[in-house]
C-alpha angles and dihedrals in degrees: 000000000000116000125191126203124204115180094180108041122179148179111241112216110198112196122192120199146141116276109306121245126191123243097019136086108271109201120205130226096214143329131223125200120205130184102237150176123122097262090044089055092049091053093047092053093043087054090051089057092050094256109130115228132181119217122223118182151127118271134174143185127340093327092052091050089051092054094048092047093049092049092049089050086059088055094250121145112238128185107189130198106207135220127177098235115085119260111254127265117218117202126213116186119198109189099173093259105045141018117227119197119202107183119183125211096235136230124319109261116216129208093259091060092047089055089050088059093048091046093052092050091047090056096054113119103168102041116126096162136023118197109202109196138169143018131319117255123223112289097032117099124207093254087071088076090058091048090055094045092049089054091048091052090053091050093042092240113154111230127218114194126205103165133131097206116120088237088077088089092058093042090063085078085076089060098232116207092237139359124196112200124162123225093265092052092048088054095045099041103032102022091236129137121213116191101129142024096268093051089049091053091048091050092049092051091054095046092046089050089055091054110274109140098192129010130200107190116192124201102182111227090003094067131240144278132216129196129181094184094262103050137024131207135191123208124192125224125235122240114258140160104255117234101161132344092197100111102017097102092049091050092048091052092049093048090049092049092048089065104026099049089049090057096256125151116287091227091056092046091052094046092050091047092052094047093046094048090050092048090054093045088057091054140057109259112337093330120198099303087227101133099056097105092052092046092051089067090064096053130097126190123197132184108227 
């Protein structure tokens, strides 16, 4: 069973309007609400590809209850750790010309809630994989990642990391099964630039040497790379009209895992990841994932 863990869940509020002007009433066309959080998104897309996933996460207040209820309506298993403060709402405004992203820090997480998370992981009996995705909320320090990964090592749960925290470099000592940085995170965390194939190979060599076993490196509209330590692939990205990039990386990771963890071909996993990420980038939230087959026809995968 694949489990996902989101420590900083959210509701994404996508607002569509005409171009925004200051000092006047700006009326909206419509608003969409999406249960969100990076691990939540991964589980939703895995479920779309018929790969069951169980959601672990921190939720609070009326907004947290909304997320849990909506996920359970979609027949997803959710094990919440609860706090009293409401789960955050992130706001994305699409005014026809620009996209504005208002991302909140989230509720303060107390020690009791942190222990709830550890307790739930310690009880898992069917977990093969744990996907840890997203940012840290207030009250949780970076060493909490290491506490979770130590527990996963003891329970022989393979960890997949999609985090942007600088501690990612140190966490490679735990030899995670897969990491999914983007090019900006590789630059900020590892001091490495990736603008061509040779730079990608050099970056992979350094991250593998630090302990990463497999690396999925996303470049947005420029495509993505994958390295397993022995071989390296590049996958192009299809052309789309960008609506919101907010959930695209999560969707790409889930699509990749749906094939790769099942033993499918790396080329197929990469192509599906690229098409799925592009589909989501052309939608508000996760969208309907309806254009994937058409987008696949635009994609090329090459082994370097």
